[in-house]
PDB file of C-alpha atoms in Angstrom:
ATOM      1  CA  ALA A   1     118.975  83.026  92.579  1.00  0.00           C
ATOM      2  CA  ARG A   2     117.744  85.956  94.590  1.00  0.00           C
ATOM      3  CA  SER A   3     118.075  89.380  93.009  1.00  0.00           C
ATOM      4  CA  CYS A   4     120.043  92.059  94.829  1.00  0.00           C
ATOM      5  CA  VAL A   5     117.461  94.616  93.774  1.00  0.00           C
ATOM      6  CA  VAL A   6     115.470  95.800  96.791  1.00  0.00           C
ATOM      7  CA  PRO A   7     113.366  98.902  97.409  1.00  0.00           C
ATOM      8  CA  MET A   8     115.490 102.048  97.357  1.00  0.00           C
ATOM      9  CA  LEU A   9     116.721 103.046 100.797  1.00  0.00           C
ATOM     10  CA  SER A  10     116.645 106.778 100.216  1.00  0.00           C
ATOM     11  CA  THR A  11     115.663 109.408  97.704  1.00  0.00           C
ATOM     12  CA  LEU A  12     119.351 110.133  97.200  1.00  0.00           C
ATOM     13  CA  SER A  13     120.182 106.565  96.303  1.00  0.00           C
ATOM     14  CA  LEU A  14     117.155 106.438  94.013  1.00  0.00           C
ATOM     15  CA  THR A  15     118.649 109.381  92.121  1.00  0.00           C
ATOM     16  CA  LEU A  16     122.163 108.010  92.182  1.00  0.00           C
ATOM     17  CA  SER A  17     121.347 104.503  91.059  1.00  0.00           C
ATOM     18  CA  TYR A  18     121.069 105.534  87.419  1.00  0.00           C
ATOM     19  CA  GLN A  19     124.202 107.664  87.147  1.00  0.00           C
ATOM     20  CA  VAL A  20     126.625 104.908  86.216  1.00  0.00           C
ATOM     21  CA  GLY A  21     125.620 104.102  82.670  1.00  0.00           C
ATOM     22  CA  VAL A  22     123.456 101.083  83.453  1.00  0.00           C
ATOM     23  CA  PRO A  23     120.078 100.900  81.715  1.00  0.00           C
ATOM     24  CA  SER A  24     117.355 102.097  84.080  1.00  0.00           C
ATOM     25  CA  GLY A  25     115.144  99.161  83.190  1.00  0.00           C
ATOM     26  CA  ARG A  26     117.583  96.605  84.534  1.00  0.00           C
ATOM     27  CA  ALA A  27     115.579  94.160  86.621  1.00  0.00           C
ATOM     28  CA  ALA A  28     118.203  92.044  88.327  1.00  0.00           C
ATOM     29  CA  ILE A  29     121.915  91.823  88.986  1.00  0.00           C
ATOM     30  CA  ALA A  30     124.398  89.118  89.853  1.00  0.00           C
ATOM     31  CA  THR A  31     123.800  87.420  93.149  1.00  0.00           C
ATOM     32  CA  ARG A  32     126.206  85.795  95.537  1.00  0.00           C
ATOM     33  CA  SER A  33     124.487  82.427  95.275  1.00  0.00           C
ATOM     34  CA  ALA A  34     124.927  82.514  91.492  1.00  0.00           C
ATOM     35  CA  GLY A  35     128.446  83.893  91.508  1.00  0.00           C
ATOM     36  CA  GLY A  36     130.170  80.645  90.592  1.00  0.00           C
ATOM     37  CA  PRO A  37     133.255  78.905  92.017  1.00  0.00           C
ATOM     38  CA  ALA A  38     135.509  81.980  91.959  1.00  0.00           C
ATOM     39  CA  MET A  39     133.124  84.005  94.082  1.00  0.00           C
ATOM     40  CA  MET A  40     132.476  81.137  96.463  1.00  0.00           C
ATOM     41  CA  ALA A  41     136.239  80.760  96.999  1.00  0.00           C
ATOM     42  CA  ARG A  42     136.538  84.311  98.342  1.00  0.00           C
ATOM     43  CA  THR A  43     136.140  84.493 102.102  1.00  0.00           C
ATOM     44  CA  PRO A  44     134.279  87.673 103.051  1.00  0.00           C
ATOM     45  CA  LEU A  45     135.968  90.068 105.472  1.00  0.00           C
ATOM     46  CA  MET A  46     133.919  92.007 107.984  1.00  0.00           C
ATOM     47  CA  ALA A  47     136.133  94.736 109.445  1.00  0.00           C
ATOM     48  CA  GLY A  48     135.105  97.249 112.068  1.00  0.00           C
ATOM     49  CA  ASN A  49     136.662 100.712 111.885  1.00  0.00           C
ATOM     50  CA  TRP A  50     136.370 102.230 115.349  1.00  0.00           C
ATOM     51  CA  LYS A  51     137.750 105.576 114.145  1.00  0.00           C
ATOM     52  CA  MET A  52     138.459 108.017 117.027  1.00  0.00           C
ATOM     53  CA  ASN A  53     136.138 106.364 119.516  1.00  0.00           C
ATOM     54  CA  THR A  54     136.299 104.429 122.811  1.00  0.00           C
ATOM     55  CA  ASP A  55     138.532 104.767 125.841  1.00  0.00           C
ATOM     56  CA  LEU A  56     140.694 101.921 127.143  1.00  0.00           C
ATOM     57  CA  ASP A  57     138.040 100.143 129.179  1.00  0.00           C
ATOM     58  CA  GLU A  58     135.448 100.498 126.427  1.00  0.00           C
ATOM     59  CA  ALA A  59     137.881  99.224 123.803  1.00  0.00           C
ATOM     60  CA  VAL A  60     138.759  96.105 125.781  1.00  0.00           C
ATOM     61  CA  ALA A  61     135.133  95.346 126.591  1.00  0.00           C
ATOM     62  CA  LEU A  62     134.077  95.839 122.976  1.00  0.00           C
ATOM     63  CA  ALA A  63     136.902  93.650 121.695  1.00  0.00           C
ATOM     64  CA  LYS A  64     135.893  90.811 124.014  1.00  0.00           C
ATOM     65  CA  ALA A  65     132.258  91.099 122.970  1.00  0.00           C
ATOM     66  CA  VAL A  66     133.135  91.171 119.270  1.00  0.00           C
ATOM     67  CA  SER A  67     135.342  88.118 119.710  1.00  0.00           C
ATOM     68  CA  ALA A  68     132.450  86.230 121.286  1.00  0.00           C
ATOM     69  CA  GLU A  69     130.153  87.189 118.402  1.00  0.00           C
ATOM     70  CA  ALA A  70     132.754  86.201 115.820  1.00  0.00           C
ATOM     71  CA  ASP A  71     133.110  82.764 117.381  1.00  0.00           C
ATOM     72  CA  LYS A  72     129.520  82.071 116.289  1.00  0.00           C
ATOM     73  CA  ALA A  73     130.247  82.877 112.640  1.00  0.00           C
ATOM     74  CA  SER A  74     131.482  80.554 109.922  1.00  0.00           C
ATOM     75  CA  GLY A  75     132.848  81.233 106.466  1.00  0.00           C
ATOM     76  CA  VAL A  76     133.787  84.826 107.246  1.00  0.00           C
ATOM     77  CA  ASP A  77     136.940  86.620 108.370  1.00  0.00           C
ATOM     78  CA  VAL A  78     136.604  89.331 111.014  1.00  0.00           C
ATOM     79  CA  ALA A  79     138.864  92.213 112.046  1.00  0.00           C
ATOM     80  CA  VAL A  80     138.732  95.398 114.081  1.00  0.00           C
ATOM     81  CA  CYS A  81     140.759  98.500 113.216  1.00  0.00           C
ATOM     82  CA  VAL A  82     141.253 100.307 116.495  1.00  0.00           C
ATOM     83  CA  PRO A  83     142.816 103.567 117.720  1.00  0.00           C
ATOM     84  CA  SER A  84     146.574 103.133 118.006  1.00  0.00           C
ATOM     85  CA  PRO A  85     146.783 103.523 121.827  1.00  0.00           C
ATOM     86  CA  PHE A  86     144.600 100.431 122.164  1.00  0.00           C
ATOM     87  CA  LEU A  87     146.324  98.064 119.749  1.00  0.00           C
ATOM     88  CA  ILE A  88     148.102  96.083 122.480  1.00  0.00           C
ATOM     89  CA  PRO A  89     145.220  95.789 124.981  1.00  0.00           C
ATOM     90  CA  VAL A  90     142.766  94.923 122.201  1.00  0.00           C
ATOM     91  CA  LYS A  91     145.178  92.300 120.867  1.00  0.00           C
ATOM     92  CA  GLU A  92     145.277  90.775 124.358  1.00  0.00           C
ATOM     93  CA  ALA A  93     141.473  90.890 124.587  1.00  0.00           C
ATOM     94  CA  LEU A  94     141.187  89.071 121.255  1.00  0.00           C
ATOM     95  CA  ALA A  95     143.668  86.340 122.199  1.00  0.00           C
ATOM     96  CA  GLY A  96     142.427  82.837 121.470  1.00  0.00           C
ATOM     97  CA  GLY A  97     139.690  84.050 119.119  1.00  0.00           C
ATOM     98  CA  LYS A  98     139.347  84.476 115.378  1.00  0.00           C
ATOM     99  CA  VAL A  99     139.263  88.276 115.121  1.00  0.00           C
ATOM    100  CA  GLY A 100     142.186  89.978 113.399  1.00  0.00           C
ATOM    101  CA  LEU A 101     143.659  93.287 114.530  1.00  0.00           C
ATOM    102  CA  GLY A 102     144.089  96.345 112.350  1.00  0.00           C
ATOM    103  CA  ALA A 103     145.536  99.839 112.601  1.00  0.00           C
ATOM    104  CA  GLN A 104     143.739 102.800 111.059  1.00  0.00           C
ATOM    105  CA  ASP A 105     146.707 104.456 109.383  1.00  0.00           C
ATOM    106  CA  CYS A 106     150.503 104.486 109.186  1.00  0.00           C
ATOM    107  CA  HIS A 107     153.404 106.554 107.919  1.00  0.00           C
ATOM    108  CA  TRP A 108     155.607 105.387 105.065  1.00  0.00           C
ATOM    109  CA  GLU A 109     158.950 106.176 106.695  1.00  0.00           C
ATOM    110  CA  ASP A 110     160.815 103.629 108.826  1.00  0.00           C
ATOM    111  CA  ALA A 111     161.550 105.937 111.754  1.00  0.00           C
ATOM    112  CA  GLY A 112     162.631 109.466 112.550  1.00  0.00           C
ATOM    113  CA  ALA A 113     161.372 112.939 113.360  1.00  0.00           C
ATOM    114  CA  PHE A 114     157.712 112.405 112.453  1.00  0.00           C
ATOM    115  CA  THR A 115     155.886 113.477 115.591  1.00  0.00           C
ATOM    116  CA  GLY A 116     152.543 111.744 116.027  1.00  0.00           C
ATOM    117  CA  ALA A 117     153.114 109.194 113.275  1.00  0.00           C
ATOM    118  CA  ILE A 118     153.344 105.427 113.619  1.00  0.00           C
ATOM    119  CA  SER A 119     155.390 103.129 111.410  1.00  0.00           C
ATOM    120  CA  THR A 120     154.457  99.768 109.985  1.00  0.00           C
ATOM    121  CA  SER A 121     157.193  98.123 112.056  1.00  0.00           C
ATOM    122  CA  MET A 122     155.542  99.491 115.202  1.00  0.00           C
ATOM    123  CA  ILE A 123     152.177  98.203 114.034  1.00  0.00           C
ATOM    124  CA  LYS A 124     153.626  94.797 113.156  1.00  0.00           C
ATOM    125  CA  SER A 125     155.469  94.521 116.473  1.00  0.00           C
ATOM    126  CA  VAL A 126     152.259  94.720 118.509  1.00  0.00           C
ATOM    127  CA  GLY A 127     150.613  91.914 116.547  1.00  0.00           C
ATOM    128  CA  SER A 128     148.472  93.713 114.001  1.00  0.00           C
ATOM    129  CA  ASP A 129     147.366  91.996 110.820  1.00  0.00           C
ATOM    130  CA  TYR A 130     145.835  94.833 108.785  1.00  0.00           C
ATOM    131  CA  VAL A 131     146.321  98.548 108.155  1.00  0.00           C
ATOM    132  CA  LEU A 132     143.807 100.862 106.509  1.00  0.00           C
ATOM    133  CA  ALA A 133     145.127 103.071 103.716  1.00  0.00           C
ATOM    134  CA  GLY A 134     143.338 105.890 101.937  1.00  0.00           C
ATOM    135  CA  HIS A 135     140.212 106.104 104.058  1.00  0.00           C
ATOM    136  CA  SER A 136     138.168 109.075 102.878  1.00  0.00           C
ATOM    137  CA  GLU A 137     138.595 110.805 106.228  1.00  0.00           C
ATOM    138  CA  ARG A 138     142.376 110.564 105.900  1.00  0.00           C
ATOM    139  CA  ARG A 139     142.098 111.947 102.379  1.00  0.00           C
ATOM    140  CA  ALA A 140     139.647 114.757 103.182  1.00  0.00           C
ATOM    141  CA  VAL A 141     140.610 115.783 106.728  1.00  0.00           C
ATOM    142  CA  PHE A 142     144.347 115.073 106.728  1.00  0.00           C
ATOM    143  CA  GLY A 143     145.104 115.684 103.062  1.00  0.00           C
ATOM    144  CA  ASP A 144     146.369 112.252 101.999  1.00  0.00           C
ATOM    145  CA  SER A 145     146.917 112.278  98.243  1.00  0.00           C
ATOM    146  CA  ASP A 146     146.814 109.227  95.997  1.00  0.00           C
ATOM    147  CA  ALA A 147     150.630 109.346  96.007  1.00  0.00           C
ATOM    148  CA  ASP A 148     150.668 109.359  99.811  1.00  0.00           C
ATOM    149  CA  VAL A 149     148.249 106.443  99.881  1.00  0.00           C
ATOM    150  CA  ASN A 150     150.436 104.517  97.460  1.00  0.00           C
ATOM    151  CA  LYS A 151     153.519 105.005  99.628  1.00  0.00           C
ATOM    152  CA  LYS A 152     151.563 103.721 102.609  1.00  0.00           C
ATOM    153  CA  VAL A 153     150.259 100.689 100.704  1.00  0.00           C
ATOM    154  CA  LEU A 154     153.756  99.726  99.572  1.00  0.00           C
ATOM    155  CA  LYS A 155     155.131 100.161 103.097  1.00  0.00           C
ATOM    156  CA  ILE A 156     152.308  98.091 104.598  1.00  0.00           C
ATOM    157  CA  LEU A 157     153.024  95.237 102.199  1.00  0.00           C
ATOM    158  CA  ALA A 158     156.794  95.484 102.707  1.00  0.00           C
ATOM    159  CA  GLY A 159     156.187  95.214 106.442  1.00  0.00           C
ATOM    160  CA  GLY A 160     154.405  91.894 106.111  1.00  0.00           C
ATOM    161  CA  LEU A 161     150.954  93.314 106.809  1.00  0.00           C
ATOM    162  CA  LYS A 162     147.718  93.326 104.815  1.00  0.00           C
ATOM    163  CA  ALA A 163     146.489  96.612 103.360  1.00  0.00           C
ATOM    164  CA  ILE A 164     142.827  97.571 103.196  1.00  0.00           C
ATOM    165  CA  LEU A 165     142.854 100.155 100.399  1.00  0.00           C
ATOM    166  CA  CYS A 166     139.839 102.448 100.589  1.00  0.00           C
ATOM    167  CA  ILE A 167     138.435 104.073  97.465  1.00  0.00           C
ATOM    168  CA  GLY A 168     135.212 105.882  96.618  1.00  0.00           C
ATOM    169  CA  GLU A 169     133.579 108.918  95.077  1.00  0.00           C
ATOM    170  CA  LEU A 170     132.092 112.115  96.435  1.00  0.00           C
ATOM    171  CA  LYS A 171     128.391 112.876  96.058  1.00  0.00           C
ATOM    172  CA  GLU A 172     129.003 115.376  93.266  1.00  0.00           C
ATOM    173  CA  GLU A 173     131.230 112.867  91.448  1.00  0.00           C
ATOM    174  CA  ARG A 174     128.476 110.251  91.619  1.00  0.00           C
ATOM    175  CA  GLU A 175     125.881 112.700  90.356  1.00  0.00           C
ATOM    176  CA  SER A 176     128.091 113.751  87.440  1.00  0.00           C
ATOM    177  CA  GLY A 177     128.674 110.141  86.401  1.00  0.00           C
ATOM    178  CA  GLU A 178     132.345 110.059  87.413  1.00  0.00           C
ATOM    179  CA  THR A 179     132.161 107.131  89.852  1.00  0.00           C
ATOM    180  CA  PHE A 180     134.020 104.642  87.667  1.00  0.00           C
ATOM    181  CA  ASN A 181     136.673 107.177  86.657  1.00  0.00           C
ATOM    182  CA  VAL A 182     137.310 108.110  90.297  1.00  0.00           C
ATOM    183  CA  CYS A 183     137.628 104.475  91.301  1.00  0.00           C
ATOM    184  CA  ALA A 184     139.958 103.727  88.379  1.00  0.00           C
ATOM    185  CA  THR A 185     142.238 106.628  89.276  1.00  0.00           C
ATOM    186  CA  GLN A 186     142.379 105.726  92.958  1.00  0.00           C
ATOM    187  CA  LEU A 187     143.101 102.099  92.089  1.00  0.00           C
ATOM    188  CA  SER A 188     145.763 102.778  89.483  1.00  0.00           C
ATOM    189  CA  GLU A 189     147.567 105.353  91.608  1.00  0.00           C
ATOM    190  CA  GLY A 190     147.061 103.617  94.936  1.00  0.00           C
ATOM    191  CA  LEU A 191     148.319 100.282  93.600  1.00  0.00           C
ATOM    192  CA  ALA A 192     151.275 101.629  91.589  1.00  0.00           C
ATOM    193  CA  GLY A 193     154.164  99.208  92.064  1.00  0.00           C
ATOM    194  CA  VAL A 194     151.915  96.431  93.397  1.00  0.00           C
ATOM    195  CA  ASP A 195     152.316  93.334  91.238  1.00  0.00           C
ATOM    196  CA  ALA A 196     150.014  90.327  90.959  1.00  0.00           C
ATOM    197  CA  ALA A 197     151.885  88.330  93.599  1.00  0.00           C
ATOM    198  CA  MET A 198     151.493  91.172  96.103  1.00  0.00           C
ATOM    199  CA  MET A 199     147.743  91.377  95.551  1.00  0.00           C
ATOM    200  CA  LYS A 200     147.162  88.463  97.936  1.00  0.00           C
ATOM    201  CA  ASP A 201     147.750  90.951 100.770  1.00  0.00           C
ATOM    202  CA  ILE A 202     145.430  93.646  99.410  1.00  0.00           C
ATOM    203  CA  VAL A 203     141.768  94.119 100.311  1.00  0.00           C
ATOM    204  CA  ILE A 204     139.764  96.785  98.491  1.00  0.00           C
ATOM    205  CA  ALA A 205     137.114  98.708 100.404  1.00  0.00           C
ATOM    206  CA  TYR A 206     134.693 100.626  98.196  1.00  0.00           C
ATOM    207  CA  GLU A 207     133.220 103.419 100.289  1.00  0.00           C
ATOM    208  CA  PRO A 208     131.055 105.976  98.507  1.00  0.00           C
ATOM    209  CA  VAL A 209     131.940 109.090 100.489  1.00  0.00           C
ATOM    210  CA  TRP A 210     128.357 110.359 100.399  1.00  0.00           C
ATOM    211  CA  ALA A 211     127.267 107.282 102.344  1.00  0.00           C
ATOM    212  CA  ILE A 212     129.877 107.326 105.126  1.00  0.00           C
ATOM    213  CA  GLY A 213     128.314 108.295 108.428  1.00  0.00           C
ATOM    214  CA  THR A 214     125.306 109.872 106.741  1.00  0.00           C
ATOM    215  CA  GLY A 215     122.822 107.049 107.189  1.00  0.00           C
ATOM    216  CA  LEU A 216     122.540 106.892 103.403  1.00  0.00           C
ATOM    217  CA  THR A 217     123.490 103.552 101.920  1.00  0.00           C
ATOM    218  CA  ALA A 218     123.933 102.623  98.298  1.00  0.00           C
ATOM    219  CA  THR A 219     121.232 100.191  97.309  1.00  0.00           C
ATOM    220  CA  PRO A 220     122.536  96.672  96.708  1.00  0.00           C
ATOM    221  CA  GLU A 221     122.090  97.320  92.975  1.00  0.00           C
ATOM    222  CA  VAL A 222     124.211 100.487  93.042  1.00  0.00           C
ATOM    223  CA  ALA A 223     126.876  98.854  95.198  1.00  0.00           C
ATOM    224  CA  GLN A 224     127.021  95.738  93.029  1.00  0.00           C
ATOM    225  CA  GLU A 225     127.343  97.795  89.833  1.00  0.00           C
ATOM    226  CA  THR A 226     130.380  99.564  91.218  1.00  0.00           C
ATOM    227  CA  HIS A 227     131.903  96.430  92.743  1.00  0.00           C
ATOM    228  CA  ALA A 228     131.507  94.659  89.402  1.00  0.00           C
ATOM    229  CA  TYR A 229     133.293  97.547  87.708  1.00  0.00           C
ATOM    230  CA  ILE A 230     136.135  97.387  90.252  1.00  0.00           C
ATOM    231  CA  ARG A 231     136.528  93.660  89.628  1.00  0.00           C
ATOM    232  CA  SER A 232     136.569  94.286  85.870  1.00  0.00           C
ATOM    233  CA  TRP A 233     139.337  96.846  86.443  1.00  0.00           C
ATOM    234  CA  PHE A 234     141.455  94.079  87.947  1.00  0.00           C
ATOM    235  CA  VAL A 235     140.754  91.847  84.939  1.00  0.00           C
ATOM    236  CA  GLU A 236     142.014  94.588  82.644  1.00  0.00           C
ATOM    237  CA  ASN A 237     144.971  95.724  84.745  1.00  0.00           C
ATOM    238  CA  TYR A 238     146.068  92.466  86.376  1.00  0.00           C
ATOM    239  CA  SER A 239     144.382  89.207  85.352  1.00  0.00           C
ATOM    240  CA  GLN A 240     141.187  87.225  85.672  1.00  0.00           C
ATOM    241  CA  GLU A 241     142.861  85.190  88.399  1.00  0.00           C
ATOM    242  CA  VAL A 242     143.650  88.275  90.479  1.00  0.00           C
ATOM    243  CA  ALA A 243     140.177  89.693  89.854  1.00  0.00           C
ATOM    244  CA  ASP A 244     138.538  86.462  90.989  1.00  0.00           C
ATOM    245  CA  ALA A 245     140.595  86.368  94.172  1.00  0.00           C
ATOM    246  CA  VAL A 246     140.543  89.966  95.385  1.00  0.00           C
ATOM    247  CA  VAL A 247     138.216  90.695  98.292  1.00  0.00           C
ATOM    248  CA  ILE A 248     136.149  93.848  97.692  1.00  0.00           C
ATOM    249  CA  GLN A 249     134.347  95.158 100.753  1.00  0.00           C
ATOM    250  CA  TYR A 250     131.497  97.643 100.783  1.00  0.00           C
ATOM    251  CA  GLY A 251     131.543 100.485 103.292  1.00  0.00           C
ATOM    252  CA  GLY A 252     129.111 103.304 103.888  1.00  0.00           C
ATOM    253  CA  SER A 253     126.535 103.088 106.690  1.00  0.00           C
ATOM    254  CA  VAL A 254     126.455  99.280 106.686  1.00  0.00           C
ATOM    255  CA  ASN A 255     124.238  98.087 109.516  1.00  0.00           C
ATOM    256  CA  ASP A 256     122.384  95.052 110.768  1.00  0.00           C
ATOM    257  CA  ASN A 257     119.324  95.955 108.683  1.00  0.00           C
ATOM    258  CA  ASN A 258     120.975  96.153 105.258  1.00  0.00           C
ATOM    259  CA  VAL A 259     123.892  93.720 105.493  1.00  0.00           C
ATOM    260  CA  ASP A 260     121.976  90.638 104.313  1.00  0.00           C
ATOM    261  CA  ASP A 261     120.882  92.260 101.031  1.00  0.00           C
ATOM    262  CA  LEU A 262     124.317  93.758 100.399  1.00  0.00           C
ATOM    263  CA  MET A 263     126.024  90.429 101.034  1.00  0.00           C
ATOM    264  CA  ALA A 264     123.663  88.669  98.611  1.00  0.00           C
ATOM    265  CA  CYS A 265     125.459  90.434  95.748  1.00  0.00           C
ATOM    266  CA  ALA A 266     128.060  88.493  93.805  1.00  0.00           C
ATOM    267  CA  ASP A 267     130.897  91.012  93.975  1.00  0.00           C
ATOM    268  CA  ILE A 268     130.467  92.247  97.549  1.00  0.00           C
ATOM    269  CA  ASP A 269     132.887  90.328  99.748  1.00  0.00           C
ATOM    270  CA  GLY A 270     132.258  91.778 103.177  1.00  0.00           C
ATOM    271  CA  ALA A 271     132.044  95.201 104.729  1.00  0.00           C
ATOM    272  CA  LEU A 272     134.118  97.930 106.315  1.00  0.00           C
ATOM    273  CA  VAL A 273     131.837  99.037 109.106  1.00  0.00           C
ATOM    274  CA  GLY A 274     131.995 102.333 110.975  1.00  0.00           C
ATOM    275  CA  GLY A 275     129.398 103.319 113.557  1.00  0.00           C
ATOM    276  CA  ALA A 276     127.715  99.923 113.773  1.00  0.00           C
ATOM    277  CA  SER A 277     131.047  98.319 114.720  1.00  0.00           C
ATOM    278  CA  LEU A 278     131.001 100.226 118.030  1.00  0.00           C
ATOM    279  CA  LYS A 279     128.040  98.173 119.216  1.00  0.00           C
ATOM    280  CA  ALA A 280     128.845  94.511 119.740  1.00  0.00           C
ATOM    281  CA  ASP A 281     125.295  93.335 119.077  1.00  0.00           C
ATOM    282  CA  SER A 282     125.021  95.267 115.800  1.00  0.00           C
ATOM    283  CA  PHE A 283     128.468  94.247 114.585  1.00  0.00           C
ATOM    284  CA  GLY A 284     127.786  90.696 115.708  1.00  0.00           C
ATOM    285  CA  ARG A 285     124.671  90.635 113.546  1.00  0.00           C
ATOM    286  CA  ILE A 286     126.714  91.927 110.610  1.00  0.00           C
ATOM    287  CA  VAL A 287     129.388  89.285 111.140  1.00  0.00           C
ATOM    288  CA  ASN A 288     126.677  86.630 111.379  1.00  0.00           C
ATOM    289  CA  TYR A 289     124.782  87.910 108.336  1.00  0.00           C
ATOM    290  CA  VAL A 290     122.113  85.678 106.818  1.00  0.00           C
ATOM    291  CA  LYS A 291     123.444  84.038 103.685  1.00  0.00           C
ATOM    292  CA  LYS A 292     120.979  84.162 100.778  1.00  0.00           C
TER     293      LYS A 292
END
């Protein structure tokens, strides 16, 4: 089986790769091809997060191009999380294809005097499949707490939608060796009230905040170490069955140059893609990653 260890992608990731309590002499880590039946049963999810980008015409054109790229792929689920004004036209542009539709955020109330907010029933009514919850930009820019994220997750599930729960550490938390503790806290608080049966509608997206939009990407070794920890958290807090089934995406400057090595790792089950998802050719290459 091919090792996930590749040359370090940046000086930062070289420094960070030994902050998680793993012996520095480690030569290889678990690979996707050697992950066993449980890993092979998980269908990877490649989701594009368009953030606050595109206008109407650009969104429709991009959706059509992504749909065409996704039609070439096998053994992978694909979704795009688009700005809320474009949910309906993008849904129409994706009609007849295999790409799922996602919203980027929601509010936990059913309805009422919440100017600017959108409810899960609104999102469901326009044909969405997924909703992001807890993205680092929602946490940092808009002040979403773990309790807020939890209320959103529970509302997303109650509305018959799938939640993509985003977790991840800041640069200073990585450097101080707190990565696992941060992830454990965000998981335990974000998933409060979510039982094992509900986990079938949860996707976890591990996004180290220091790698989002910076061009810095965790090496496959660093990403796999953290993904393996996250999966072990589910063993301890849910069950081996839930841990084996949960899809754990990696996010943080994923692009067409690094996706193959990231996806070779046993516990990386797809990607939540930011900037590269705004270019159909780049996202298409990610969706059609080379399996190793």
